[in-house]
mmCIF file of C-alpha atoms in Angstrom:
data_model
loop_
_atom_site.group_PDB
_atom_site.id
_atom_site.type_symbol
_atom_site.label_atom_id
_atom_site.label_comp_id
_atom_site.label_asym_id
_atom_site.label_seq_id
_atom_site.Cartn_x
_atom_site.Cartn_y
_atom_site.Cartn_z
ATOM 1 C CA UNK A 1 10.859 -18.279 18.339
ATOM 2 C CA UNK A 2 7.384 -18.701 16.917
ATOM 3 C CA UNK A 3 6.244 -20.008 13.506
ATOM 4 C CA UNK A 4 4.087 -19.166 10.484
ATOM 5 C CA UNK A 5 3.209 -22.447 8.792
ATOM 6 C CA UNK A 6 2.115 -23.275 5.378
ATOM 7 C CA UNK A 7 0.156 -26.380 4.463
ATOM 8 C CA UNK A 8 -0.545 -28.145 1.211
ATOM 9 C CA UNK A 9 -3.957 -28.961 -0.160
ATOM 10 C CA UNK A 10 -4.077 -32.329 1.615
ATOM 11 C CA UNK A 11 -3.401 -30.258 4.974
ATOM 12 C CA UNK A 12 0.276 -31.689 5.538
ATOM 13 C CA UNK A 13 2.891 -29.085 6.940
ATOM 14 C CA UNK A 14 5.004 -28.020 3.879
ATOM 15 C CA UNK A 15 6.931 -24.876 4.817
ATOM 16 C CA UNK A 16 7.550 -23.478 8.552
ATOM 17 C CA UNK A 17 8.986 -20.014 8.680
ATOM 18 C CA UNK A 18 10.478 -19.480 12.191
ATOM 19 C CA UNK A 19 10.265 -15.909 13.319
ATOM 20 C CA UNK A 20 11.625 -14.109 16.272
ATOM 21 C CA UNK A 21 9.000 -12.775 19.036
ATOM 22 C CA UNK A 22 9.818 -9.275 17.947
ATOM 23 C CA UNK A 23 9.250 -9.889 14.320
ATOM 24 C CA UNK A 24 5.751 -11.508 15.107
ATOM 25 C CA UNK A 25 4.809 -8.535 17.211
ATOM 26 C CA UNK A 26 5.550 -6.272 14.665
ATOM 27 C CA UNK A 27 3.579 -8.281 12.197
ATOM 28 C CA UNK A 28 0.734 -8.301 14.615
ATOM 29 C CA UNK A 29 0.653 -4.460 14.542
ATOM 30 C CA UNK A 30 0.327 -4.434 10.802
ATOM 31 C CA UNK A 31 -2.446 -5.424 8.402
ATOM 32 C CA UNK A 32 -1.028 -9.063 8.400
ATOM 33 C CA UNK A 33 -3.170 -9.866 11.275
ATOM 34 C CA UNK A 34 -6.294 -8.714 9.537
ATOM 35 C CA UNK A 35 -5.777 -10.440 6.057
ATOM 36 C CA UNK A 36 -7.904 -13.492 5.714
ATOM 37 C CA UNK A 37 -10.152 -15.263 8.133
ATOM 38 C CA UNK A 38 -8.923 -18.055 10.183
ATOM 39 C CA UNK A 39 -11.160 -21.056 9.910
ATOM 40 C CA UNK A 40 -11.110 -24.092 12.295
ATOM 41 C CA UNK A 41 -9.701 -26.796 10.187
ATOM 42 C CA UNK A 42 -9.536 -30.516 10.870
ATOM 43 C CA UNK A 43 -6.097 -32.093 9.690
ATOM 44 C CA UNK A 44 -3.978 -35.294 10.354
ATOM 45 C CA UNK A 45 -0.167 -34.827 10.932
ATOM 46 C CA UNK A 46 1.870 -37.977 11.533
ATOM 47 C CA UNK A 47 -1.238 -39.866 12.140
ATOM 48 C CA UNK A 48 -2.470 -37.505 14.840
ATOM 49 C CA UNK A 49 -5.813 -35.563 14.432
ATOM 50 C CA UNK A 50 -5.595 -31.791 15.048
ATOM 51 C CA UNK A 51 -8.060 -28.864 14.445
ATOM 52 C CA UNK A 52 -6.107 -25.667 13.761
ATOM 53 C CA UNK A 53 -6.931 -22.110 12.999
ATOM 54 C CA UNK A 54 -5.758 -21.905 9.326
ATOM 55 C CA UNK A 55 -6.304 -19.088 6.804
ATOM 56 C CA UNK A 56 -7.273 -20.699 3.460
ATOM 57 C CA UNK A 57 -5.123 -19.056 0.782
ATOM 58 C CA UNK A 58 -7.921 -18.325 -1.821
ATOM 59 C CA UNK A 59 -6.746 -16.313 -4.575
ATOM 60 C CA UNK A 60 -7.799 -13.075 -3.186
ATOM 61 C CA UNK A 61 -6.395 -13.828 0.122
ATOM 62 C CA UNK A 62 -3.027 -14.979 -1.428
ATOM 63 C CA UNK A 63 -3.057 -11.767 -3.491
ATOM 64 C CA UNK A 64 -3.493 -9.403 -0.617
ATOM 65 C CA UNK A 65 -0.721 -11.235 1.486
ATOM 66 C CA UNK A 66 1.735 -10.987 -1.447
ATOM 67 C CA UNK A 67 0.831 -7.348 -1.759
ATOM 68 C CA UNK A 68 1.289 -6.737 1.815
ATOM 69 C CA UNK A 69 4.671 -8.681 1.925
ATOM 70 C CA UNK A 70 5.718 -7.018 -1.320
ATOM 71 C CA UNK A 71 5.147 -3.452 -0.064
ATOM 72 C CA UNK A 72 6.766 -4.441 3.340
ATOM 73 C CA UNK A 73 10.120 -5.560 1.363
ATOM 74 C CA UNK A 74 10.124 -2.444 -0.604
ATOM 75 C CA UNK A 75 9.812 -0.354 2.575
ATOM 76 C CA UNK A 76 12.288 -1.984 4.491
ATOM 77 C CA UNK A 77 14.848 -2.252 1.386
ATOM 78 C CA UNK A 78 14.486 1.403 1.374
ATOM 79 C CA UNK A 79 15.222 1.925 5.153
ATOM 80 C CA UNK A 80 18.265 -0.261 4.817
ATOM 81 C CA UNK A 81 19.607 1.341 1.843
ATOM 82 C CA UNK A 82 19.172 4.822 3.677
ATOM 83 C CA UNK A 83 21.121 3.221 6.747
ATOM 84 C CA UNK A 84 23.732 1.982 4.366
ATOM 85 C CA UNK A 85 24.546 5.533 3.177
ATOM 86 C CA UNK A 86 24.908 6.383 6.728
ATOM 87 C CA UNK A 87 27.156 3.101 7.476
ATOM 88 C CA UNK A 88 24.914 1.855 10.228
ATOM 89 C CA UNK A 89 22.385 -0.684 8.964
ATOM 90 C CA UNK A 90 20.339 -2.164 11.894
ATOM 91 C CA UNK A 91 20.326 -5.814 12.385
ATOM 92 C CA UNK A 92 16.556 -5.873 13.016
ATOM 93 C CA UNK A 93 15.789 -4.303 9.729
ATOM 94 C CA UNK A 94 17.924 -6.723 7.896
ATOM 95 C CA UNK A 95 16.446 -9.656 9.906
ATOM 96 C CA UNK A 96 12.902 -8.450 8.997
ATOM 97 C CA UNK A 97 13.776 -8.062 5.238
ATOM 98 C CA UNK A 98 14.979 -11.649 5.150
ATOM 99 C CA UNK A 99 11.895 -12.943 6.907
ATOM 100 C CA UNK A 100 9.610 -10.869 4.745
ATOM 101 C CA UNK A 101 11.386 -12.316 1.407
ATOM 102 C CA UNK A 102 11.045 -15.820 2.956
ATOM 103 C CA UNK A 103 7.388 -15.494 3.794
ATOM 104 C CA UNK A 104 6.737 -13.817 0.116
ATOM 105 C CA UNK A 105 8.265 -16.973 -1.374
ATOM 106 C CA UNK A 106 6.087 -19.221 0.464
ATOM 107 C CA UNK A 107 3.134 -17.236 -0.627
ATOM 108 C CA UNK A 108 3.823 -17.374 -4.103
ATOM 109 C CA UNK A 109 4.111 -21.021 -4.074
ATOM 110 C CA UNK A 110 0.599 -22.246 -5.015
ATOM 111 C CA UNK A 111 1.105 -25.692 -3.546
ATOM 112 C CA UNK A 112 0.411 -24.087 -0.178
ATOM 113 C CA UNK A 113 -3.229 -23.723 0.414
ATOM 114 C CA UNK A 114 -3.281 -22.762 4.104
ATOM 115 C CA UNK A 115 -1.602 -20.491 6.317
ATOM 116 C CA UNK A 116 -1.249 -20.664 10.127
ATOM 117 C CA UNK A 117 -0.254 -17.802 12.466
ATOM 118 C CA UNK A 118 1.136 -19.362 15.618
#
């Protein structure tokens, strides 16, 4: 399992979405990896100092991520519905859809100001 983490404006971890390796590999082959620019950001977590590559969720970057995940949810929903018609939904597609919705929900929460792709 790997993580995609969201941090608040005070750079504290707020939300961690654990994703399977296969899901992260799939994301890496999509536009997800090209949205936003990672910036070395200093932060303190539980009294320890770290410098992490974080993507600031400026309004345009946040909007682009939301559009990406919304489109992915629609595509995966369509695929699942087609497979349901054939009585054979793939568990990987259902997993992706659940994770896409979880990530989309985090991105819509404007308390989160940073995203980390780990």
